[in-house]
Coordinates of C-alpha atoms in Angstrom, one line a residue:
Chain A
M1 CA 13.9 24.6 41.8
V2 CA 15.5 21.2 42.2
E3 CA 14.0 20.9 45.7
L4 CA 10.5 21.0 44.2
F5 CA 11.1 17.5 42.8
T6 CA 11.3 16.2 46.3
Y7 CA 7.5 16.6 46.5
P8 CA 5.9 13.4 45.2
P9 CA 3.0 15.1 43.3
I10 CA 5.5 17.2 41.3
L11 CA 7.9 14.3 40.7
K12 CA 5.0 12.1 39.6
G13 CA 3.6 14.8 37.4
F14 CA 7.0 15.4 35.8
I15 CA 7.6 11.6 35.1
V16 CA 4.1 11.2 33.5
L17 CA 4.6 14.4 31.5
I18 CA 7.9 13.3 30.1
L19 CA 6.6 9.9 28.9
T20 CA 3.3 11.3 27.6
G21 CA 5.2 14.2 26.0
F22 CA 7.1 11.7 23.8
A23 CA 4.2 9.3 23.3
F24 CA 1.0 11.3 22.8
P25 CA 2.2 13.2 19.6
I26 CA 2.0 9.7 18.0
T27 CA -1.7 10.0 18.4
G28 CA -1.5 13.6 17.0
V29 CA 0.0 12.1 13.8
Y30 CA -2.9 9.6 13.7
L31 CA -5.4 12.5 14.2
L32 CA -3.9 14.6 11.4
R33 CA -3.4 11.8 8.9
M34 CA -6.8 10.2 9.4
N35 CA -8.5 13.6 9.4
L36 CA -10.0 12.9 12.8
L37 CA -10.0 16.5 14.1
P38 CA -13.8 16.6 14.4
L39 CA -13.6 13.4 16.4
R40 CA -11.1 15.0 18.7
F41 CA -13.5 17.9 19.4
M42 CA -16.3 15.4 20.1
L43 CA -14.1 13.5 22.4
M44 CA -13.3 16.6 24.4
H45 CA -17.1 17.1 24.9
G46 CA -17.5 13.4 25.6
A47 CA -14.9 13.7 28.3
I48 CA -16.9 16.5 29.9
L49 CA -20.0 14.3 29.8
G50 CA -18.0 11.4 31.3
G51 CA -16.7 13.8 34.0
A52 CA -20.1 15.2 34.8
I53 CA -21.6 11.7 35.0
S54 CA -18.7 10.6 37.3
L55 CA -19.1 13.6 39.5
A56 CA -22.8 13.0 39.7
M57 CA -22.1 9.4 40.8
D58 CA -19.3 10.6 43.1
V59 CA -16.7 8.4 41.4
N60 CA -13.3 9.2 39.8
P61 CA -13.8 11.4 36.7
F62 CA -10.8 9.9 34.9
G63 CA -12.5 6.5 34.6
G64 CA -15.8 8.1 33.6
T65 CA -14.2 10.1 30.8
L66 CA -12.3 7.1 29.5
I67 CA -15.4 4.9 29.4
V68 CA -17.7 7.5 27.8
N69 CA -15.0 8.3 25.2
L70 CA -14.5 4.7 24.3
L71 CA -18.2 4.1 23.9
L72 CA -18.6 7.2 21.8
V73 CA -15.8 6.4 19.3
L74 CA -17.0 2.8 18.9
L75 CA -20.5 4.0 18.3
I76 CA -19.4 6.7 15.8
T77 CA -17.0 4.3 13.9
W78 CA -19.6 1.6 13.7
M79 CA -22.3 4.0 12.5
S80 CA -20.0 5.7 10.0
R81 CA -18.9 2.4 8.5
S82 CA -22.3 0.6 8.5
L83 CA -24.4 3.6 7.5
K84 CA -21.7 4.9 5.2
T85 CA -21.9 8.3 6.8
D86 CA -19.2 10.9 7.2
P87 CA -17.6 10.4 10.6
G88 CA -17.1 14.2 10.8
Q89 CA -20.9 14.8 10.6
L90 CA -21.5 12.1 13.2
S91 CA -18.8 13.7 15.5
A92 CA -20.6 17.0 15.2
F93 CA -23.9 15.4 16.2
F94 CA -22.5 13.6 19.2
M95 CA -20.5 16.7 20.2
V96 CA -23.8 18.5 20.6
V97 CA -25.5 15.6 22.3
S98 CA -22.6 15.1 24.7
I99 CA -22.4 18.7 25.9
S100 CA -26.2 18.9 26.2
L101 CA -26.3 15.8 28.3
A102 CA -23.3 17.0 30.4
F103 CA -25.1 20.2 31.3
I104 CA -28.3 18.3 32.1
F105 CA -26.2 16.2 34.6
I106 CA -24.6 19.2 36.0
Y107 CA -27.9 20.9 36.5
R108 CA -29.9 17.9 37.7
F109 CA -27.2 16.7 40.2
Q110 CA -26.2 20.2 41.2
I111 CA -22.5 19.5 40.5
P112 CA -20.3 22.6 41.4
A113 CA -19.2 24.4 38.3
K114 CA -15.6 24.6 39.4
D115 CA -15.4 20.8 39.6
T116 CA -16.7 20.4 36.1
L117 CA -14.5 23.2 34.8
S118 CA -11.4 21.5 36.4
L119 CA -11.7 19.1 33.4
M120 CA -11.0 22.0 31.1
W121 CA -7.6 22.8 32.5
G122 CA -6.4 19.4 33.9
S123 CA -4.8 18.6 37.2
L124 CA -1.3 17.2 36.6
Y125 CA -0.4 17.2 40.3
T126 CA -3.5 15.3 41.5
L127 CA -2.8 12.0 39.8
N128 CA -3.7 9.1 42.0
G129 CA -1.9 5.7 41.8
F130 CA -4.2 4.2 39.2
E131 CA -4.0 7.3 37.0
F132 CA -0.2 7.5 37.3
I133 CA 0.4 3.8 36.5
G134 CA -2.4 3.7 33.9
T135 CA -1.1 6.7 32.0
L136 CA 2.5 5.4 32.1
A137 CA 1.4 2.0 30.9
F138 CA -0.7 3.4 28.1
S139 CA 2.1 5.7 26.9
L140 CA 4.4 2.7 26.7
L141 CA 1.8 0.6 25.0
L142 CA 1.3 3.4 22.5
I143 CA 5.0 3.6 21.7
L144 CA 5.1 -0.2 21.3
F145 CA 2.0 -0.2 19.1
Q146 CA 3.6 2.3 16.8
S147 CA 6.9 0.6 16.7
F148 CA 5.6 -2.9 16.2
F149 CA 2.9 -2.0 13.6
R150 CA 4.7 0.9 11.9
H151 CA 4.6 -0.7 8.4
Q152 CA 0.9 -1.6 8.6
L153 CA 0.0 1.9 10.0
R154 CA 2.0 3.5 7.2
A155 CA -0.1 1.6 4.6
V156 CA -3.4 2.6 6.4
F157 CA -2.3 6.3 6.5
F158 CA -1.4 6.2 2.8
D159 CA -4.6 4.8 1.4
A160 CA -7.2 2.5 3.0
D161 CA -7.9 0.6 -0.3
I162 CA -4.2 0.1 -1.0
A163 CA -3.6 -1.0 2.6
Q164 CA -6.3 -3.6 2.3
T165 CA -5.1 -4.9 -1.1
S166 CA -1.6 -5.1 0.4
G167 CA -2.9 -7.6 2.9
V168 CA -3.2 -5.2 5.9
N169 CA -6.3 -5.5 8.1
E170 CA -7.3 -1.9 7.5
T171 CA -10.6 -2.1 9.5
G172 CA -8.8 -3.6 12.5
F173 CA -6.2 -0.9 12.5
Y174 CA -8.8 1.8 12.0
Y175 CA -10.6 0.7 15.1
A176 CA -7.3 0.5 17.0
I177 CA -6.4 4.0 16.0
I178 CA -9.8 5.3 17.0
L179 CA -9.7 3.6 20.4
I180 CA -6.1 4.9 21.0
T181 CA -7.3 8.4 20.2
A182 CA -10.1 8.1 22.7
V183 CA -7.8 6.9 25.5
T184 CA -5.2 9.6 24.7
V185 CA -7.7 12.4 24.7
A186 CA -9.1 11.2 28.1
A187 CA -5.6 10.9 29.6
A188 CA -4.4 14.2 28.1
M189 CA -7.5 16.0 29.5
K190 CA -6.5 14.8 33.0
L191 CA -3.0 16.0 32.5
I192 CA -3.3 19.4 30.9
G193 CA -7.1 19.8 30.4
A194 CA -9.5 19.9 27.5
L195 CA -8.5 23.3 26.2
L196 CA -4.8 22.7 26.1
L197 CA -4.5 19.1 25.1
D198 CA -3.6 20.1 21.5
A199 CA -0.2 21.3 22.9
L200 CA 0.7 17.6 23.5
L201 CA -1.2 16.1 20.7
L202 CA -1.5 18.3 17.6
L203 CA 1.2 21.0 17.7
P204 CA 4.1 18.5 17.8
A205 CA 2.6 16.6 14.8
L206 CA 1.8 19.8 12.9
I207 CA 5.4 21.1 13.4
A208 CA 6.9 17.8 12.3
S209 CA 4.7 17.7 9.2
Y210 CA 6.3 21.0 8.1
H211 CA 9.8 19.7 8.0
A212 CA 9.8 15.9 8.1
K213 CA 11.1 14.2 4.9
S214 CA 9.5 10.8 5.5
Y215 CA 6.8 9.0 7.4
R216 CA 9.6 7.7 9.8
G217 CA 10.9 11.2 10.2
M218 CA 7.4 12.5 10.9
M219 CA 6.9 10.1 13.8
L220 CA 10.3 10.7 15.3
W221 CA 10.1 14.5 15.0
S222 CA 6.6 14.6 16.5
S223 CA 7.8 12.6 19.5
F224 CA 10.9 14.8 19.8
W225 CA 8.9 18.1 19.8
G226 CA 6.2 16.7 22.1
G227 CA 8.9 15.6 24.6
M228 CA 10.7 19.0 24.3
F229 CA 7.5 20.9 24.9
A230 CA 6.7 18.8 28.0
I231 CA 10.1 19.0 29.6
V232 CA 10.9 22.6 28.8
G233 CA 7.3 23.8 29.5
F234 CA 7.2 22.0 32.8
L235 CA 10.6 23.4 34.0
L236 CA 9.5 26.9 32.9
S237 CA 6.3 26.6 34.8
L238 CA 8.2 25.7 38.0
A239 CA 10.7 28.5 37.4
L240 CA 8.1 31.1 36.7
G241 CA 5.5 29.8 39.2
L242 CA 2.9 29.4 36.4
P243 CA 0.4 26.5 35.8
A244 CA 2.2 23.7 34.1
S245 CA -0.5 23.0 31.4
S246 CA -0.8 26.6 30.3
T247 CA 3.0 27.1 30.3
I248 CA 3.5 24.0 28.1
A249 CA 0.8 25.1 25.7
V250 CA 2.2 28.7 25.4
F251 CA 5.7 27.4 24.9
A252 CA 4.6 24.9 22.2
S253 CA 2.6 27.7 20.5
V254 CA 5.6 30.1 20.5
V255 CA 7.8 27.4 19.0
F256 CA 5.1 26.7 16.4
L257 CA 4.9 30.4 15.5
I258 CA 8.7 30.8 15.2
L259 CA 9.0 27.7 12.9
I260 CA 6.1 28.8 10.7
L261 CA 7.6 32.3 10.3
A262 CA 11.1 30.9 9.7
K263 CA 9.6 28.6 7.0
R264 CA 7.9 31.5 5.3
K265 CA 11.2 33.4 5.1
Chain B
M1 CA 24.3 -36.2 -27.4
E2 CA 24.5 -36.8 -23.6
H3 CA 22.5 -33.7 -22.7
S4 CA 19.3 -32.4 -24.2
L5 CA 21.0 -29.0 -24.8
I6 CA 24.6 -27.9 -24.8
L7 CA 26.1 -24.4 -25.3
L8 CA 29.7 -24.1 -26.5
H9 CA 32.0 -21.2 -26.4
D10 CA 35.3 -21.6 -28.3
N11 CA 34.5 -25.3 -28.4
R12 CA 34.3 -25.3 -24.6
Q13 CA 31.1 -26.5 -23.0
V14 CA 29.7 -23.6 -20.9
F15 CA 26.1 -24.7 -20.3
T16 CA 24.1 -27.9 -20.3
S17 CA 20.6 -28.9 -19.6
D18 CA 18.8 -32.2 -19.3
E19 CA 15.3 -30.7 -19.2
H20 CA 12.7 -31.4 -21.8
W21 CA 10.5 -29.5 -24.3
L22 CA 11.4 -25.8 -24.2
Y23 CA 12.6 -25.7 -20.7
P24 CA 16.3 -26.0 -21.6
L25 CA 16.1 -22.8 -23.7
F26 CA 14.3 -21.0 -20.8
E27 CA 17.1 -22.2 -18.5
L28 CA 19.7 -21.0 -21.0
E29 CA 17.9 -17.6 -21.1
L30 CA 18.5 -17.2 -17.4
F31 CA 22.1 -18.3 -17.8
L32 CA 22.9 -15.8 -20.5
K33 CA 21.4 -13.0 -18.5
D34 CA 24.2 -13.2 -16.0
A35 CA 26.9 -14.4 -18.5
A36 CA 28.9 -12.1 -20.7
F37 CA 29.7 -14.2 -23.7
P38 CA 29.8 -12.6 -27.2
L39 CA 26.7 -14.1 -28.8
D40 CA 28.3 -14.6 -32.2
Q41 CA 30.9 -16.9 -30.6
L42 CA 28.4 -19.2 -29.1
F43 CA 27.4 -22.5 -30.6
L44 CA 24.2 -24.3 -29.5
K45 CA 23.5 -28.0 -29.7
D46 CA 19.9 -29.1 -29.3
K47 CA 18.3 -32.5 -29.6
I48 CA 15.1 -31.4 -31.2
A49 CA 13.7 -28.0 -32.5
G50 CA 10.5 -26.9 -34.2
K51 CA 9.2 -23.4 -34.8
A52 CA 8.8 -22.7 -31.1
A53 CA 12.4 -23.6 -30.2
A54 CA 13.7 -21.8 -33.3
S55 CA 11.9 -18.6 -32.1
L56 CA 13.4 -18.9 -28.7
I57 CA 16.9 -19.5 -30.2
V58 CA 16.5 -16.4 -32.3
R59 CA 15.3 -14.3 -29.4
L60 CA 18.3 -15.5 -27.3
G61 CA 20.6 -14.0 -30.0
I62 CA 22.3 -17.4 -30.8
R63 CA 23.8 -17.2 -34.3
N64 CA 25.0 -20.8 -34.8
C65 CA 23.3 -24.1 -33.9
F66 CA 23.2 -27.8 -34.6
I67 CA 19.9 -29.6 -34.1
E68 CA 19.7 -33.4 -34.2
L69 CA 16.1 -33.5 -35.3
L70 CA 14.9 -30.4 -37.0
S71 CA 11.4 -29.5 -38.1
E72 CA 11.0 -27.9 -41.5
R73 CA 8.8 -25.2 -39.9
A74 CA 11.9 -24.0 -38.0
I75 CA 13.9 -23.3 -41.1
P76 CA 12.0 -20.1 -42.2
V77 CA 12.5 -18.6 -38.7
F78 CA 16.3 -19.3 -38.8
E79 CA 16.6 -18.0 -42.3
Q80 CA 14.6 -14.8 -41.6
Y81 CA 16.9 -13.9 -38.7
G82 CA 20.2 -15.1 -40.2
V83 CA 20.8 -18.1 -37.9
K84 CA 23.3 -20.6 -39.3
Y85 CA 21.9 -24.1 -38.7
A86 CA 22.8 -27.7 -39.3
Y87 CA 21.0 -30.9 -38.5
D88 CA 21.1 -34.7 -38.5
Q89 CA 17.6 -35.4 -39.6
L90 CA 15.0 -33.1 -41.1
V91 CA 11.2 -33.8 -40.7
D92 CA 8.2 -31.9 -42.0
H93 CA 6.9 -31.4 -38.5
I94 CA 7.4 -32.6 -35.0
Q95 CA 4.7 -34.0 -32.7
C96 CA 4.2 -30.9 -30.6
R97 CA 0.9 -29.1 -30.0
T98 CA 2.8 -25.8 -29.3
E99 CA 4.2 -25.7 -32.8
D100 CA 0.7 -26.0 -34.2
L101 CA -0.5 -23.1 -32.1
I102 CA 2.1 -20.6 -33.3
T103 CA 0.7 -18.8 -36.3
D104 CA 2.4 -16.7 -39.0
K105 CA 0.6 -13.6 -37.7
M106 CA 2.4 -13.7 -34.4
S107 CA 5.3 -11.4 -34.0
M108 CA 8.5 -12.6 -32.4
E109 CA 7.6 -10.9 -29.2
D110 CA 4.0 -12.3 -29.3
T111 CA 5.5 -15.8 -29.8
Y112 CA 8.0 -15.4 -27.0
L113 CA 5.2 -14.3 -24.6
F114 CA 3.0 -17.1 -25.7
L115 CA 5.7 -19.6 -25.1
R116 CA 6.5 -18.2 -21.7
K117 CA 2.9 -18.5 -20.7
R118 CA 2.7 -22.0 -22.1
A119 CA 5.7 -22.9 -20.1
G120 CA 4.3 -21.5 -17.0
K121 CA 7.1 -18.9 -16.9
V122 CA 4.8 -16.1 -16.0
Q123 CA 4.1 -14.5 -12.6
G124 CA 0.4 -14.1 -13.4
T125 CA -2.4 -16.1 -12.0
S126 CA -5.9 -16.7 -13.5
L127 CA -9.0 -14.6 -12.9
K128 CA -12.5 -16.0 -13.2
I129 CA -15.7 -14.0 -12.8
N130 CA -18.9 -15.9 -12.8
S131 CA -22.3 -14.2 -13.2
L132 CA -21.3 -11.3 -11.1
T133 CA -24.1 -8.9 -10.1
V134 CA -23.2 -5.8 -8.0
D135 CA -25.3 -2.9 -6.7
V136 CA -23.9 0.4 -5.5
A137 CA -26.1 2.7 -3.5
G138 CA -29.1 0.7 -4.5
K139 CA -28.4 1.0 -8.2
R140 CA -27.5 -2.1 -10.3
I141 CA -24.0 -1.5 -11.8
L142 CA -22.9 -5.0 -12.9
E143 CA -25.4 -7.6 -14.1
K144 CA -24.4 -11.3 -14.5
L145 CA -21.0 -10.3 -15.7
D146 CA -18.7 -13.2 -16.8
L147 CA -15.0 -12.9 -17.5
E148 CA -12.1 -15.3 -17.7
L149 CA -8.4 -14.4 -17.9
G150 CA -5.6 -16.9 -18.1
R151 CA -2.3 -16.7 -16.4
G152 CA -0.3 -13.7 -17.7
E153 CA -3.0 -12.5 -20.0
Q154 CA -3.8 -8.8 -20.4
L155 CA -7.2 -7.2 -21.0
V156 CA -8.3 -3.7 -21.4
V157 CA -11.9 -2.9 -20.3
Q158 CA -13.2 0.2 -22.0
G159 CA -16.4 2.0 -21.4
E160 CA -17.9 5.4 -20.7
N161 CA -17.5 7.2 -17.4
G162 CA -19.8 5.8 -14.8
C163 CA -20.4 2.5 -16.6
G164 CA -19.0 0.5 -13.7
K165 CA -15.4 -0.1 -14.7
S166 CA -14.1 0.9 -11.2
T167 CA -16.9 -1.1 -9.6
L168 CA -15.7 -4.1 -11.5
L169 CA -12.1 -3.7 -10.2
R170 CA -13.3 -3.0 -6.6
S171 CA -15.4 -6.2 -6.8
I172 CA -12.3 -8.2 -7.9
L173 CA -10.4 -6.7 -5.0
G174 CA -13.1 -7.7 -2.6
L175 CA -13.7 -4.1 -1.6
I176 CA -17.4 -4.4 -2.7
L177 CA -19.5 -7.4 -1.9
P178 CA -21.5 -8.7 -4.8
V179 CA -25.3 -9.3 -4.7
S180 CA -24.6 -12.6 -6.5
G181 CA -22.0 -14.4 -8.5
S182 CA -18.4 -15.0 -7.7
V183 CA -14.8 -13.9 -8.4
S184 CA -11.9 -16.3 -8.2
I185 CA -8.3 -15.4 -8.3
G186 CA -6.2 -18.5 -9.0
E187 CA -7.9 -21.2 -6.9
E188 CA -9.1 -18.8 -4.2
L189 CA -12.7 -17.5 -4.1
V190 CA -12.6 -13.7 -3.3
G191 CA -14.0 -13.2 0.2
S192 CA -13.0 -16.7 1.4
A193 CA -10.7 -17.2 4.4
K194 CA -8.0 -18.6 2.1
W195 CA -8.2 -15.5 -0.1
R196 CA -7.9 -13.2 2.9
K197 CA -4.6 -14.8 3.7
N198 CA -3.4 -14.2 0.1
S199 CA -5.2 -11.0 -0.8
A200 CA -1.9 -9.3 -1.5
L201 CA -1.6 -11.4 -4.6
T202 CA -3.8 -8.7 -6.3
G203 CA -2.0 -5.4 -6.9
Y204 CA -4.1 -2.3 -7.3
L205 CA -3.0 0.8 -9.1
N206 CA -5.8 3.4 -8.7
Q207 CA -6.5 6.7 -10.3
E208 CA -3.8 9.2 -9.1
T209 CA -6.3 11.0 -6.9
I210 CA -4.6 10.4 -3.6
K211 CA -4.2 13.8 -2.1
N212 CA -1.3 12.7 0.0
Y213 CA 0.6 15.7 1.3
F214 CA 1.8 13.8 4.3
P215 CA 5.5 13.3 4.4
I216 CA 6.2 9.9 2.9
T217 CA 9.1 9.0 0.5
A218 CA 8.7 7.1 -2.7
A219 CA 10.6 4.1 -1.2
E220 CA 8.2 4.1 1.8
V221 CA 5.3 4.0 -0.7
V222 CA 6.8 1.0 -2.4
A223 CA 7.4 -0.7 0.9
I224 CA 3.7 -0.6 1.5
G225 CA 3.5 -3.5 -0.9
V226 CA 5.0 -5.7 1.8
S227 CA 3.2 -4.3 4.8
G228 CA 1.0 -7.3 5.1
I229 CA 3.7 -9.9 5.5
K230 CA 6.4 -10.5 8.0
I231 CA 9.8 -10.1 6.5
S232 CA 13.2 -8.9 7.7
N233 CA 14.2 -5.3 7.2
R234 CA 17.0 -6.6 4.9
E235 CA 14.6 -8.5 2.7
R236 CA 12.2 -5.5 2.7
D237 CA 14.9 -3.2 1.5
Y238 CA 16.0 -5.6 -1.1
R239 CA 12.5 -6.0 -2.6
V240 CA 11.9 -2.3 -2.5
E241 CA 15.2 -1.6 -4.4
L242 CA 14.6 -4.4 -6.9
S243 CA 11.1 -3.3 -7.8
M244 CA 12.1 0.3 -8.0
R245 CA 14.9 -0.5 -10.3
K246 CA 12.6 -2.6 -12.5
T247 CA 10.3 0.4 -13.0
G248 CA 13.1 2.9 -13.4
S249 CA 12.1 4.7 -10.2
F250 CA 15.0 3.9 -7.9
H251 CA 16.5 7.4 -8.3
L252 CA 13.3 8.8 -6.8
Q253 CA 13.5 6.7 -3.6
N254 CA 14.2 9.5 -1.2
Q255 CA 11.9 12.1 -2.8
L256 CA 8.6 13.0 -1.2
Y257 CA 5.8 11.1 -2.9
H258 CA 3.5 14.1 -3.2
Q259 CA 6.2 16.1 -5.0
L260 CA 6.5 13.6 -7.8
S261 CA 5.0 14.1 -11.2
G262 CA 2.0 12.0 -12.2
G263 CA 4.1 9.7 -14.4
E264 CA 6.7 9.3 -11.6
K265 CA 3.9 8.5 -9.1
Q266 CA 2.6 5.8 -11.4
R267 CA 6.1 4.3 -11.7
V268 CA 6.3 4.2 -8.0
S269 CA 2.9 2.7 -7.7
L270 CA 3.8 0.0 -10.2
A271 CA 7.0 -0.7 -8.2
R272 CA 4.7 -1.0 -5.1
C273 CA 2.7 -3.7 -6.9
L274 CA 5.9 -5.5 -8.0
C275 CA 7.3 -5.3 -4.4
Q276 CA 4.0 -6.9 -3.3
N277 CA 4.7 -9.7 -5.7
A278 CA 1.3 -9.2 -7.1
R279 CA 0.2 -12.0 -9.5
I280 CA -2.6 -10.0 -10.9
L281 CA -2.6 -6.2 -11.5
L282 CA -5.7 -4.1 -11.6
L283 CA -5.2 -0.7 -13.1
D284 CA -7.9 1.9 -12.7
E285 CA -7.7 4.7 -15.3
P286 CA -3.9 4.9 -14.8
T287 CA -3.5 7.8 -17.3
S288 CA -6.1 10.1 -15.7
Y289 CA -3.5 12.6 -14.6
L290 CA -0.7 12.0 -17.0
D291 CA 0.5 14.2 -19.8
E292 CA 1.5 12.7 -23.2
K293 CA 5.0 11.9 -22.1
G294 CA 3.8 10.3 -18.9
K295 CA 1.3 8.1 -20.9
E296 CA 4.0 7.0 -23.3
E297 CA 6.3 6.0 -20.4
L298 CA 3.6 4.2 -18.6
G299 CA 2.7 2.3 -21.8
E300 CA 6.3 1.2 -22.3
L301 CA 6.5 0.1 -18.7
L302 CA 3.4 -2.0 -18.9
V303 CA 4.6 -3.6 -22.2
D304 CA 7.9 -4.4 -20.5
L305 CA 6.1 -5.8 -17.5
S306 CA 3.9 -8.0 -19.7
R307 CA 7.1 -9.4 -21.3
N308 CA 9.1 -10.0 -18.2
E309 CA 7.2 -10.7 -14.9
A310 CA 4.0 -11.1 -17.0
P311 CA 1.5 -10.7 -14.3
T312 CA -2.1 -11.1 -15.3
M313 CA -3.3 -7.5 -16.0
L314 CA -6.7 -6.0 -16.2
L315 CA -6.8 -2.3 -17.1
V316 CA -9.9 -0.1 -17.2
S317 CA -9.7 3.1 -19.1
H318 CA -11.8 5.4 -21.3
D319 CA -8.6 6.6 -23.0
T320 CA -9.0 4.6 -26.2
N321 CA -6.1 6.4 -28.0
W322 CA -3.7 5.2 -25.3
T323 CA -5.1 1.7 -24.8
N324 CA -4.9 1.1 -28.6
Q325 CA -1.2 1.6 -28.4
L326 CA -0.9 -1.2 -25.8
N327 CA -2.2 -3.7 -28.4
W328 CA -3.9 -5.8 -25.7
Y329 CA -7.1 -7.7 -26.0
K330 CA -10.1 -5.4 -25.4
K331 CA -13.7 -5.6 -24.1
T332 CA -16.3 -3.0 -23.6
L333 CA -18.4 -2.7 -20.4
K334 CA -21.9 -1.7 -21.2
D335 CA -25.2 -2.3 -19.5
G336 CA -23.4 -4.1 -16.7
R337 CA -21.8 -6.7 -18.9
L338 CA -18.6 -7.1 -21.0
W339 CA -19.0 -7.3 -24.7

């Protein structure tokens, strides 16, 4: 199995997966704590729209999904705050709009279905130079953001009003969290696909929330589980000759189930 | 007498002060907090004392004193509390506005608190609301409301549910923009750039409705109070511990916040406000989810706070039985105004 790492796509995929495995669960904690699950679903649909537009324009889908997702989260956040509307409802609305527009693009520009569907399961081994460096840089930035602003983020997660009255720029951090979520979802879709991205984002955070005894513990345990899922899942996929994304997701799900059952006992 | 105040123990000078007015006695209060002298073996020499100084001497627990110039108004205070006194010269009163302001109706604690405020020995800052009008969802909630609170003062705002009590607090916090009028905290106008830099001077203790099942310890909640400022981890830990000890919640530091009882949560929240070094505390229905024991404990904590740190406190509640026990000044919010 070791010889497989001599192939650049596999080595690149492994390096990216290790770093994102440890970094992306941080966003999972943000999603859970800020109750942004509807937004995540919308972003998955937004990424398909971005991908469809990119394919129609014959450009790299990664950039398209990133731009569409960023625009959508900014629009939803601005609308929910200025119109005082539930972001969950707005997310549902834009989810429908995104997927409808995506299919219009697919139909109108006769994009092959398999190309569009490749967005659903990711393509870890086809990372180009920009995607490789970009994903690594974003993962490092995410870890630095969490480390540097951990106190302010803790306040925002606890209560928006209390954060603000403690001198924290709650609005600024909310926007930062939303933008980070958009980039993470776009990057995770490229790595393991729309259907499986929760294995890197949500499952580690969910597992950590069951046994962590503090906010600090929650962050550290989420990262630990995410890293473990990525490394073990990737190695298992090579050993068993299975797709990396599915193997990571199945391994994460099995660990999740075992821990839930163990907790019930 | 070479100093304005001298404290002797076994005829040995252990404390002196050259300050004026009541400040030597407030300095002495700080000195005695850390010292371990038997109070009945202490002898105090003061240059001048009226009713105010006599009250402070009694509160310090001093049993023997010599005053160079003593006001006759101080004598009943000394005699009531069994303080042995001697003097060089007795006058019917001393030229001090403070002495005139202390009335016979004031208890010893009221007098002490009054003197601390007058000496500027309070953490609180002033609050001034000028003709405040606030709409929420197109409905007028507050209408040309005026309010003024001095440093370290406490006020209970009562009123029926939905009368705008929480809206009043949220306006003071700058969480709701007014249609017209202004709110000033100390010298800063709420909403101004200067206020934004100092917005942490206002502590907020909201109704215990935060459904926070996310893992976060009590100490981490208290540390939120200093999230908005840059301090070292050591300073942060020190402030968290100090404020938790002050509110009797230090033993809860490693417990998960959502597993605490309502009363314990309010203790932790008060510690958060103290850690924040809040100069004004806004308490929104703090007893909403408390049982009788929790209410009693919170009441004691607030009374302690008003006597020690003495932040300016504005409490809104419809629990009149509980607020009556606090013995704070009260106003009622009705038709968008305070009465």
